[in-house]
Amino acid sequence: MVLADAGDVAGSSLPGAHTLSALGEDAVLARILPRLRPAVAALIGPGDDGAVVAASGGRFVVSTDTMVHGPDFRLAWHTPRELGWKAAATNLTDIAAMGARPTAMTVAITAPSDTDVVVLEGIAEGIQECLDALAPGAGVVGGDLTSSPVLTIAVTVFGDLAGEPVRRSGARVGDIVAHAGLLGAAARGLALLFDGARDASGEPDIALACALRARHPDLIAAQLAPRPPVLAGVAAALAGATAMIDVSDGLARDARRVAVASGVAVDFASDALGPDVNLALAGAEDHGLLAAFPPDARLPDSFRPIGRVVPGVGHVLLDGVIVDSVGWDPYLNWDGRAG
Amino acid sequence: MVLADAGDVAGSSLPGAHTLSALGEDAVLARILPRLRPAVAALIGPGDDGAVVAASGGRFVVSTDTMVHGPDFRLAWHTPRELGWKAAATNLTDIAAMGARPTAMTVAITAPSDTDVVVLEGIAEGIQECLDALAPGAGVVGGDLTSSPVLTIAVTVFGDLAGEPVRRSGARVGDIVAHAGLLGAAARGLALLFDGARDASGEPDIALACALRARHPDLIAAQLAPRPPVLAGVAAALAGATAMIDVSDGLARDARRVAVASGVAVDFASDALGPDVNLALAGAEDHGLLAAFPPDARLPDSFRPIGRVVPGVGHVLLDGVIVDSVGWDPYLNWDGRAG
């Protein structure tokens, strides 16, 4: 786990004089901004009322997504750097899913006044490390820092298109359905944390989470700091993908969105979904890419075929049989615990 | 107050079956999206992983700002429509302050599970009404809805530049310093609410706030649903403004940012700042535009001269005397009360 090391977890930050309220906004920003490198696309970066970002072809792709302490992460499990990494990674895949290359992002953080500034420094470092790894050249061009009882990270991310955007609505009967990235790993990591990283009263526990990291590094990393195939989005567009989506809420639920938008059905082959088919269909937060390709397309290396587009009206099938929609809903599925 | 009417305040929403957790994400979005009209610049609008937005000249201006229940607004005072209006308006002025024309925005909302959907409907209506009034043609191109213990609205806004962006750093000695919009009205409105719209225990009170609206409609509106001079930003750019900033944290504090960035000092004339000079210098949240113009520039109609750029190293002066920096800091000035 490149993102987790001793002294990096939220609970170990020094008490006292380094809270946001003790430092004030300007001093906090002065400690965060040096941790971020300029975006190649930034014509004017942070520090003015707005940034100016290059948009090749006279257009840009934009998407936004927020992570909230409690529903989306626990500080007892996530290190600040993992948190920054995940906030960046999950947004980058939305740009990838349009067939675009991420160029820049803005980051709006709300944080309690008693938050130690090292938490925000860690978040900034995690964002930059994620950009360097998954979207080289992209960078943070602006942001906002606001006092709040709850820590949230709202990222808005921008991308450049080489050709036409790949939408959810273009899948055609006969297309190959293919997937890039992991299936179910993030959900398995979350289940491990729920089962093995809570104390006797059910509260998220730092020490137990650290022990789990040692035993299951890949699954815990898949949940806490996912490494989605961001650049595979452009590759899919170049290979002629007819439709694409970021698999954030589970394969079945997100495939259904493609099926509904395209007016077709998606039929998965169970033998292509790994040993635990239900987990592959329902497991959320892997942030892989699900795409449809014409039957004669040459799939990019990162994609494996897992099904077919068949006639239908917005259904998802498994080996030809309709499956219920399963997956994550932020208002129906959260258990209400923070930590 | 066009934005406040009976039945529109948060506390009057129907109890029961219309909470976000009862409806789920898809049903909530189905009720919100029809309240938003497409942006003229939207090549692809909401509903995919990302939107695609036109960016004339191959570049765009971007800014982001978040409003948090407690530090930034009280639901006992703001109606949902006012809240949406204010979230849009305060972001639009950041684009205006770059000399750009707003084209589009994304809106990321975090809301408790027991929030009534009419609150989100009202926020959406307020955003659209603000766009129609202050930035015609601009529209919401995407968003995000997440469960959270605290209601927050994070807006990221985009704009088109006709010419070069107007930065904070271009003010030159001898320039005229001019302002468009109100000075101190939002702060007076907030003071009225703090003094007259809290119950015996100090908690924000809906009925008292409604009574205040009737007595001081303009000042309360200046605080709850400000009407900043958004299109004056483009006018300033065309008139040759050398520097510009959105006055969100108070005239003195924001003028100091221009002075620091430009390596000059800003000297205000007290007789141009209205009857209450301290209020004009310190009052936050008016979201007017402060700009520097060459001495021979013809000021746009919406701007009035209020001072001069003089030699200095980042100071603000009043009638030639240095004044301390005063204004709003989100971590130093919040009293911690919600409502």
XYZ file of C-alpha atoms in Angstrom:
678
model
C 0.000 0.000 0.000
C 1.935 2.976 -1.251
C -0.586 5.303 0.357
C -0.523 4.013 3.914
C 2.412 4.374 6.248
C 2.912 4.905 9.947
C 1.966 8.401 11.056
C -0.237 8.850 8.020
C -3.550 7.810 9.524
C -5.953 10.507 10.623
C -5.953 9.486 14.234
C -2.234 9.990 14.599
C -2.206 13.677 13.675
C -0.713 15.972 16.287
C -3.216 17.598 18.623
C -3.437 21.305 19.289
C -2.192 24.232 17.304
C -2.555 22.875 13.794
C -6.333 22.824 13.532
C -8.020 24.690 10.711
C -9.577 27.169 13.139
C -6.213 27.916 14.754
C -4.531 28.516 11.404
C -7.271 30.258 9.386
C -8.049 29.833 5.709
C -5.026 31.584 4.187
C -2.493 29.672 6.298
C -4.206 26.387 5.542
C -4.160 27.055 1.805
C -0.493 28.014 2.021
C 0.208 24.529 3.359
C -1.991 22.680 0.859
C -1.230 24.353 -2.465
C 2.511 23.462 -2.564
C 1.473 19.797 -2.558
C -0.291 20.212 -5.910
C 1.451 20.519 -9.265
C 0.081 22.660 -12.106
C -2.103 20.986 -14.706
C -0.617 20.976 -18.184
C -3.975 22.353 -19.395
C -4.064 25.192 -16.849
C -3.647 28.555 -18.569
C -4.314 30.226 -15.200
C -4.227 28.055 -12.087
C -5.404 28.515 -8.500
C -5.246 31.916 -6.790
C -7.682 34.012 -8.792
C -11.495 34.072 -8.728
C -11.451 31.451 -11.442
C -8.944 29.292 -13.266
C -8.626 29.227 -17.054
C -8.274 25.772 -18.596
C -7.464 24.805 -22.171
C -10.247 22.904 -23.936
C -9.076 21.428 -27.201
C -11.634 21.412 -29.982
C -13.630 24.151 -28.245
C -15.394 21.827 -25.813
C -14.740 19.970 -22.594
C -16.165 17.053 -20.655
C -17.161 17.684 -17.040
C -18.365 15.499 -14.193
C -18.752 15.932 -10.445
C -18.901 13.594 -7.479
C -18.778 14.073 -3.714
C -17.431 11.848 -0.930
C -18.973 12.309 2.515
C -17.583 11.131 5.849
C -19.924 8.358 6.898
C -21.716 7.239 3.748
C -18.606 7.206 1.565
C -15.632 6.808 3.866
C -14.538 6.363 7.479
C -11.485 8.242 8.719
C -10.774 5.272 10.958
C -10.201 3.183 7.826
C -9.032 5.643 5.171
C -5.778 7.486 5.578
C -6.050 11.089 4.346
C -3.855 10.219 1.359
C -6.077 7.286 0.446
C -9.075 9.559 0.772
C -7.586 12.099 -1.627
C -6.579 9.295 -3.981
C -10.071 7.794 -3.974
C -11.805 11.140 -4.463
C -9.620 11.783 -7.502
C -9.793 8.244 -8.904
C -13.558 7.889 -8.734
C -14.009 11.187 -10.557
C -11.368 10.449 -13.197
C -13.292 7.358 -14.288
C -16.350 9.448 -15.132
C -14.242 11.353 -17.650
C -12.738 8.082 -18.890
C -16.232 6.654 -19.367
C -16.988 9.422 -21.884
C -13.928 8.371 -23.888
C -12.062 11.472 -22.777
C -8.657 12.214 -21.256
C -8.741 13.975 -17.862
C -7.058 17.379 -17.911
C -7.946 19.192 -14.702
C -10.105 19.190 -11.595
C -11.429 21.500 -8.915
C -11.660 20.293 -5.311
C -14.132 21.708 -2.779
C -13.526 20.494 0.758
C -15.753 21.057 3.768
C -14.108 20.232 7.085
C -14.760 20.705 10.798
C -12.869 23.558 12.438
C -10.987 21.159 14.696
C -9.589 19.161 11.772
C -5.806 18.984 11.868
C -4.221 20.565 8.812
C -2.188 17.390 8.223
C -5.447 15.713 7.197
C -5.911 18.238 4.398
C -2.239 17.999 3.471
C -2.635 14.235 3.174
C -5.740 14.592 1.039
C -3.883 16.954 -1.295
C -0.948 14.544 -1.560
C -3.265 11.647 -2.320
C -4.994 13.614 -5.064
C -1.675 14.502 -6.672
C -0.343 10.934 -6.423
C -3.500 9.626 -8.055
C -3.275 12.146 -10.891
C 0.378 11.285 -11.452
C -0.430 7.573 -11.577
C -3.733 7.487 -13.453
C -3.936 10.729 -15.446
C -0.431 12.152 -15.956
C -0.467 15.863 -16.779
C -3.864 16.498 -15.222
C -3.905 18.758 -12.179
C -5.952 20.706 -9.671
C -6.834 24.152 -11.052
C -8.951 25.493 -8.230
C -10.832 24.711 -5.081
C -12.719 25.825 -2.051
C -12.385 25.253 1.679
C -15.416 25.690 3.938
C -16.128 25.023 7.586
C -18.664 22.248 8.197
C -19.554 19.708 10.873
C -18.862 16.950 8.301
C -15.762 16.305 6.191
C -16.705 16.155 2.502
C -14.661 16.230 -0.702
C -16.486 17.426 -3.822
C -14.425 16.988 -6.975
C -15.340 18.354 -10.387
C -13.192 16.952 -13.154
C -12.613 18.027 -16.750
C -11.471 16.178 -19.829
C -10.521 16.590 -23.455
C -12.084 14.630 -26.293
C -10.035 13.444 -29.253
C -13.145 12.372 -31.190
C -16.803 12.064 -30.367
C -17.895 11.373 -26.759
C -18.938 7.810 -25.951
C -22.384 7.927 -24.367
C -24.527 5.392 -22.569
C -27.060 5.429 -25.346
C -25.131 4.027 -28.306
C -25.119 0.269 -27.631
C -26.532 -1.791 -30.522
C -27.854 -5.315 -30.665
C -24.990 -7.641 -31.509
C -22.316 -5.517 -29.814
C -19.755 -7.185 -27.586
C -20.007 -6.068 -23.947
C -16.571 -5.783 -22.381
C -15.137 -4.644 -19.074
C -11.841 -3.125 -17.945
C -10.767 -3.158 -14.311
C -11.762 -5.198 -11.279
C -15.150 -6.756 -10.482
C -16.161 -7.135 -6.860
C -12.776 -6.387 -5.308
C -13.840 -3.079 -3.761
C -16.968 -4.684 -2.311
C -14.913 -7.557 -0.886
C -12.557 -5.036 0.678
C -15.487 -3.189 2.224
C -16.947 -6.445 3.558
C -13.582 -7.308 5.110
C -13.497 -3.907 6.811
C -17.071 -4.202 8.073
C -16.446 -7.712 9.361
C -12.937 -7.285 10.736
C -12.194 -3.611 11.389
C -14.877 -2.627 13.869
C -14.526 -2.739 17.621
C -16.827 -4.535 20.061
C -19.385 -1.736 19.861
C -19.406 -1.794 16.063
C -17.384 1.397 15.574
C -14.709 1.555 12.836
C -11.289 0.869 14.362
C -7.912 2.085 13.107
C -5.760 -0.688 14.546
C -7.979 -3.457 13.221
C -7.998 -1.807 9.795
C -4.190 -1.680 9.789
C -4.054 -5.374 10.605
C -6.428 -6.118 7.737
C -4.239 -4.166 5.310
C -1.373 -6.500 6.088
C -3.463 -9.626 5.485
C -5.433 -8.490 2.416
C -3.464 -5.636 0.842
C -5.026 -5.877 -2.620
C -8.670 -6.087 -1.529
C -8.320 -3.355 1.092
C -6.556 -1.154 -1.461
C -9.307 -1.841 -4.005
C -11.780 -0.353 -1.532
C -9.739 2.453 0.035
C -7.626 3.618 -2.908
C -8.921 2.055 -6.124
C -6.778 2.084 -9.243
C -9.326 2.228 -12.084
C -8.226 1.942 -15.735
C -8.611 5.649 -16.517
C -6.634 5.743 -19.742
C -8.544 2.704 -21.034
C -11.442 5.090 -21.671
C -9.630 6.833 -24.510
C -8.487 3.455 -25.831
C -12.099 2.269 -25.904
C -13.188 5.365 -27.802
C -10.419 4.864 -30.352
C -11.444 1.209 -30.726
C -14.948 2.313 -31.681
C -16.874 1.765 -28.436
C -20.566 2.460 -29.040
C -21.481 2.986 -25.368
C -19.576 3.195 -22.092
C -20.191 3.728 -18.382
C -18.190 3.909 -15.160
C -19.162 0.895 -13.020
C -19.585 2.676 -9.690
C -22.855 1.213 -8.388
C -22.340 -2.407 -9.422
C -22.214 -4.117 -12.816
C -25.923 -4.991 -12.963
C -27.167 -1.570 -11.972
C -24.809 0.308 -14.285
C -25.353 -2.093 -17.193
C -29.062 -1.465 -16.777
C -28.415 2.260 -17.236
C -26.716 1.512 -20.561
C -29.529 -0.842 -21.534
C -32.204 1.739 -20.712
C -30.379 4.587 -22.457
C -29.704 2.454 -25.537
C -33.093 0.710 -25.686
C -31.522 -2.744 -25.613
C -30.734 -5.481 -23.106
C -27.325 -6.566 -21.821
C -26.743 -10.315 -21.451
C -23.761 -11.288 -19.297
C -22.056 -14.672 -19.544
C -21.742 -16.036 -16.022
C -18.532 -17.884 -16.817
C -16.876 -14.545 -17.629
C -17.726 -12.968 -14.286
C -15.345 -14.854 -12.034
C -16.027 -17.323 -9.239
C -18.598 -15.153 -7.405
C -21.124 -14.029 -9.999
C -23.411 -12.272 -7.531
C -20.527 -10.267 -6.157
C -19.442 -9.324 -9.669
C -22.962 -8.164 -10.527
C -23.730 -6.305 -7.304
C -20.378 -5.161 -5.934
C -20.078 -1.392 -6.048
C -17.137 1.043 -6.161
C -14.733 -0.836 -8.437
C -14.940 2.024 -10.958
C -14.062 -0.177 -13.875
C -15.306 0.672 -17.354
C -18.156 -1.210 -19.027
C -18.313 -0.675 -22.778
C -20.073 -2.005 -25.845
C -18.040 -2.599 -29.011
C -19.113 -3.536 -32.535
C -18.733 -7.300 -33.125
C -15.759 -6.756 -35.424
C -13.936 -4.295 -33.142
C -10.520 -5.114 -31.828
C -10.836 -4.726 -28.066
C -8.157 -2.684 -26.277
C -5.837 -4.869 -24.167
C -7.404 -3.718 -20.914
C -10.922 -4.895 -21.867
C -12.253 -8.472 -21.616
C -15.534 -9.567 -23.181
C -18.182 -10.494 -20.594
C -21.431 -10.440 -22.555
C -23.479 -9.311 -25.526
C -26.011 -6.638 -26.368
C -29.303 -8.372 -27.194
C -32.803 -7.152 -28.069
C -34.705 -5.826 -25.064
C -36.079 -2.795 -23.286
C -33.629 -1.880 -20.578
C -33.049 -5.259 -18.962
C -29.949 -6.968 -17.681
C -29.693 -10.719 -18.204
C -27.383 -13.445 -16.980
C -27.013 -16.331 -19.412
C -30.254 -15.178 -21.023
C -32.298 -14.836 -17.821
C -33.392 -11.424 -16.513
C -31.731 -10.492 -13.214
C -33.087 -7.976 -10.752
C -31.294 -4.679 -10.502
C -28.906 -4.785 -7.589
C -26.341 -2.309 -6.402
C -25.740 0.821 -4.415
C -28.176 3.663 -3.696
C -26.788 6.443 -1.477
C -30.133 6.971 0.254
C -31.287 3.372 0.521
C -28.069 1.528 1.348
C -26.144 3.599 3.872
C -26.137 2.120 7.370
C -25.747 5.499 9.042
C -22.438 4.829 10.781
C -19.427 7.099 10.522
C -16.070 6.569 12.239
C -39.197 38.891 -2.398
C -39.861 36.900 -5.533
C -38.253 33.841 -3.986
C -40.231 33.583 -0.764
C -43.876 32.673 -0.558
C -46.083 30.755 1.855
C -45.444 27.038 1.749
C -41.994 27.581 0.348
C -40.028 27.594 3.583
C -38.205 24.442 4.579
C -40.140 23.935 7.781
C -43.480 23.724 6.014
C -42.611 20.755 3.816
C -44.944 17.787 4.134
C -43.802 15.099 6.539
C -43.548 11.419 5.699
C -43.247 9.691 2.383
C -41.326 12.292 0.401
C -37.988 12.041 2.125
C -34.900 11.256 0.070
C -34.507 7.870 1.759
C -38.117 6.918 0.990
C -37.804 7.881 -2.671
C -34.235 6.787 -3.508
C -31.774 8.537 -5.803
C -33.393 7.872 -9.182
C -36.857 9.069 -8.082
C -35.374 12.180 -6.496
C -33.448 13.042 -9.654
C -36.595 12.498 -11.718
C -38.272 15.228 -9.682
C -35.344 17.649 -9.760
C -34.122 17.525 -13.355
C -37.375 18.793 -14.973
C -36.908 22.009 -12.997
C -33.675 22.757 -14.837
C -33.456 23.989 -18.425
C -30.615 23.021 -20.766
C -27.636 25.335 -20.990
C -27.152 26.872 -24.416
C -23.524 25.731 -24.212
C -24.392 22.126 -23.330
C -23.490 19.798 -26.171
C -24.431 16.875 -23.909
C -26.326 17.630 -20.701
C -27.065 15.656 -17.531
C -27.673 11.904 -17.634
C -24.335 10.490 -18.779
C -21.100 9.998 -16.833
C -20.053 13.462 -17.900
C -21.528 16.429 -19.724
C -19.910 18.022 -22.768
C -19.832 21.819 -22.772
C -18.843 24.207 -25.536
C -15.787 26.319 -24.750
C -15.317 29.082 -27.263
C -11.739 29.897 -28.109
C -10.600 26.492 -26.852
C -10.553 27.465 -23.175
C -12.939 27.966 -20.292
C -13.010 29.711 -16.926
C -13.896 27.586 -13.899
C -14.549 28.325 -10.236
C -16.056 26.407 -7.332
C -17.674 27.351 -4.050
C -19.634 25.438 -1.419
C -22.434 26.518 0.924
C -22.801 24.568 4.164
C -25.796 24.473 6.485
C -24.631 26.330 9.577
C -21.636 28.392 8.502
C -23.206 29.635 5.265
C -26.962 29.429 5.693
C -29.764 28.515 8.086
C -32.788 26.639 6.769
C -34.867 28.558 9.307
C -34.003 31.755 7.436
C -33.392 30.698 3.837
C -36.191 29.204 1.777
C -34.923 26.381 -0.462
C -35.399 28.597 -3.529
C -33.373 31.392 -1.942
C -30.715 28.855 -1.090
C -30.490 27.647 -4.690
C -30.488 31.247 -5.893
C -27.675 32.230 -3.525
C -25.566 29.180 -4.344
C -25.833 30.038 -8.038
C -25.378 33.797 -7.643
C -22.273 33.640 -5.471
C -20.606 31.303 -7.945
C -21.604 33.311 -11.010
C -19.763 36.348 -9.664
C -16.490 34.426 -9.596
C -16.821 33.925 -13.347
C -17.842 37.565 -13.764
C -14.768 38.655 -11.805
C -12.553 37.049 -14.452
C -14.281 39.153 -17.116
C -16.090 36.085 -18.422
C -19.684 35.195 -19.267
C -21.133 32.236 -17.312
C -22.166 29.344 -19.547
C -22.815 26.319 -17.336
C -22.527 24.858 -13.854
C -22.487 21.537 -12.042
C -24.224 21.199 -8.686
C -23.222 18.627 -6.049
C -25.658 18.411 -3.153
C -25.198 16.449 0.054
C -28.375 16.080 2.100
C -29.619 14.114 5.089
C -31.749 11.064 4.287
C -34.768 12.587 6.027
C -34.720 15.713 3.851
C -38.030 16.250 2.091
C -37.672 16.183 -1.688
C -39.475 19.546 -1.898
C -36.362 21.106 -0.385
C -34.269 19.867 -3.312
C -36.980 20.864 -5.786
C -36.912 24.365 -4.320
C -33.128 24.535 -4.537
C -33.291 23.511 -8.203
C -35.947 26.135 -8.931
C -33.897 28.816 -7.207
C -30.808 27.917 -9.216
C -32.747 28.109 -12.488
C -34.420 31.414 -11.548
C -31.036 32.900 -10.693
C -29.521 31.743 -13.978
C -32.462 33.156 -15.926
C -32.133 36.500 -14.137
C -28.375 36.963 -13.885
C -26.831 34.761 -16.589
C -29.415 34.070 -19.298
C -28.560 31.015 -21.376
C -26.364 29.437 -18.722
C -27.607 26.169 -17.249
C -26.895 23.172 -15.074
C -25.053 20.478 -17.058
C -24.498 17.900 -14.336
C -24.569 17.179 -10.664
C -24.332 14.753 -7.828
C -26.562 13.833 -4.902
C -25.052 12.195 -1.814
C -26.340 11.284 1.618
C -24.792 13.299 4.464
C -25.669 14.452 7.964
C -25.281 18.052 6.737
C -26.940 19.828 3.804
C -24.296 21.316 1.500
C -24.426 22.746 -2.024
C -21.159 22.689 -3.971
C -21.385 24.557 -7.268
C -18.734 24.544 -9.965
C -19.348 27.156 -12.618
C -17.899 27.673 -16.100
C -17.548 30.696 -18.314
C -16.500 31.865 -21.747
C -13.949 34.583 -22.361
C -14.347 37.058 -25.203
C -10.852 38.469 -24.692
C -8.143 38.018 -22.110
C -9.102 37.088 -18.522
C -9.005 39.917 -15.971
C -6.837 38.793 -13.062
C -6.189 40.159 -9.595
C -2.615 40.960 -10.467
C -2.939 43.624 -13.157
C -3.698 46.790 -11.172
C -1.266 49.647 -11.861
C -0.465 52.780 -9.926
C -2.776 55.541 -11.108
C -5.667 53.227 -11.975
C -9.173 54.154 -10.892
C -10.669 51.681 -8.402
C -14.373 51.168 -9.045
C -17.131 48.973 -7.680
C -20.355 47.511 -9.063
C -23.107 46.243 -6.803
C -24.018 46.775 -3.160
C -21.694 47.514 -0.236
C -22.685 46.333 3.202
C -26.291 45.416 2.408
C -25.787 41.652 2.828
C -24.017 42.207 6.144
C -26.821 44.478 7.346
C -29.335 41.829 6.356
C -27.395 39.220 8.300
C -27.187 41.495 11.337
C -30.947 42.039 11.188
C -31.500 38.277 11.107
C -29.102 37.655 13.991
C -30.689 40.416 16.055
C -34.330 39.871 15.162
C -34.883 36.346 13.848
C -33.708 34.185 16.728
C -35.906 32.845 19.487
C -35.363 33.296 23.229
C -32.763 30.510 23.273
C -30.839 32.049 20.371
C -31.973 29.554 17.730
C -32.855 30.783 14.215
C -36.644 31.187 13.928
C -38.757 30.937 10.778
C -41.655 33.159 11.887
C -39.393 35.948 13.079
C -37.474 35.797 9.797
C -40.718 36.090 7.825
C -41.674 39.177 9.837
C -38.269 40.714 9.118
C -38.692 40.112 5.370
C -41.814 42.281 5.440
C -40.063 45.135 7.261
C -36.685 45.072 5.437
C -37.248 43.310 2.122
C -34.196 44.720 0.355
C -31.673 44.097 3.118
C -32.968 40.599 3.872
C -32.960 39.799 0.159
C -29.394 41.120 -0.140
C -28.364 38.499 2.414
C -30.578 35.553 1.488
C -30.769 35.896 -2.303
C -28.220 38.452 -3.495
C -28.475 39.895 -6.997
C -24.851 40.594 -7.944
C -23.995 42.410 -11.186
C -22.841 39.299 -13.064
C -22.904 40.713 -16.579
C -20.967 43.776 -15.406
C -17.892 41.534 -15.376
C -17.819 41.261 -19.159
C -18.514 45.000 -19.416
C -15.516 45.708 -17.195
C -13.285 43.505 -19.323
C -14.420 45.270 -22.491
C -13.779 48.644 -20.816
C -10.163 47.639 -20.211
C -10.213 46.640 -16.535
C -6.658 45.835 -15.407
C -7.668 43.811 -12.338
C -10.917 42.536 -10.850
C -12.198 40.512 -7.889
C -15.519 39.294 -6.502
C -16.095 41.096 -3.177
C -17.220 38.115 -1.109
C -15.228 38.559 2.115
C -15.568 42.342 2.477
C -14.163 45.251 0.493
C -11.005 45.715 2.579
C -10.047 42.062 2.627
C -10.695 41.518 -1.076
C -9.034 44.794 -2.082
C -5.998 43.657 -0.144
C -5.891 40.504 -2.289
C -5.758 42.682 -5.419
C -3.123 44.901 -3.820
C -0.951 41.929 -2.856
C -1.318 40.226 -6.244
C -0.578 43.462 -8.116
C 2.198 44.744 -5.840
C 0.416 48.034 -5.201
C -1.841 49.633 -2.594
C -5.520 50.494 -2.899
C -6.639 53.821 -1.426
C -10.386 54.181 -0.885
C -12.118 57.559 -0.594
C -14.316 57.442 2.491
C -16.892 59.788 0.974
C -17.525 57.242 -1.793
C -18.281 54.395 0.583
C -21.679 55.499 1.863
C -22.781 56.568 5.335
C -21.252 53.577 7.175
C -17.659 53.306 6.015
C -16.729 50.474 8.378
C -19.666 48.415 7.182
C -18.714 49.071 3.563
C -15.123 47.971 4.228
C -15.886 44.907 6.351
C -19.324 43.697 5.243
C -19.086 40.317 3.543
C -21.280 38.481 1.023
C -22.395 41.334 -1.207
C -20.630 39.709 -4.158
C -20.154 42.971 -5.990
C -17.236 43.447 -8.369
C -14.177 45.504 -7.479
C -12.090 46.491 -10.483
C -9.198 48.709 -11.441
C -9.394 50.711 -14.657
C -6.805 52.833 -16.459
C -7.265 56.531 -15.623
C -8.598 57.271 -19.109
C -11.033 54.338 -19.226
C -14.736 54.947 -19.611
C -16.309 53.058 -16.718
C -19.273 50.810 -17.511
C -22.569 52.234 -16.189
C -22.731 49.713 -13.339
C -19.360 50.778 -11.853
C -18.750 53.807 -9.601
C -15.269 55.048 -8.689
C -14.419 54.569 -5.009
C -10.650 54.949 -4.890
C -7.268 54.868 -6.590
C -4.364 52.495 -7.020
C -1.326 54.033 -5.299
C 2.255 52.890 -4.715
C 2.530 50.293 -1.962
C 3.160 46.668 -1.084
C -0.202 45.034 -0.613
C -1.899 47.538 1.665
C -5.407 48.922 1.771
C -5.784 52.580 2.725
C -8.698 54.837 3.576
C -8.112 58.477 2.654
C -4.395 57.699 2.600
C -4.214 55.898 5.951
C -3.542 52.147 6.168
C -6.531 50.168 7.486
C -6.326 46.742 9.041
C -7.595 43.835 7.032
C -11.146 43.068 8.100
C -13.668 40.598 6.753
C -14.813 37.016 6.759
C -12.744 33.892 7.441
C -14.712 30.636 7.360
C -12.663 29.106 10.173
C -12.201 32.158 12.376
C -15.600 33.855 12.119
C -18.270 31.172 12.267
C -20.236 31.152 15.525
C -21.054 27.463 15.262
C -24.837 27.802 15.218
C -27.021 26.140 12.606
C -30.825 26.332 12.412
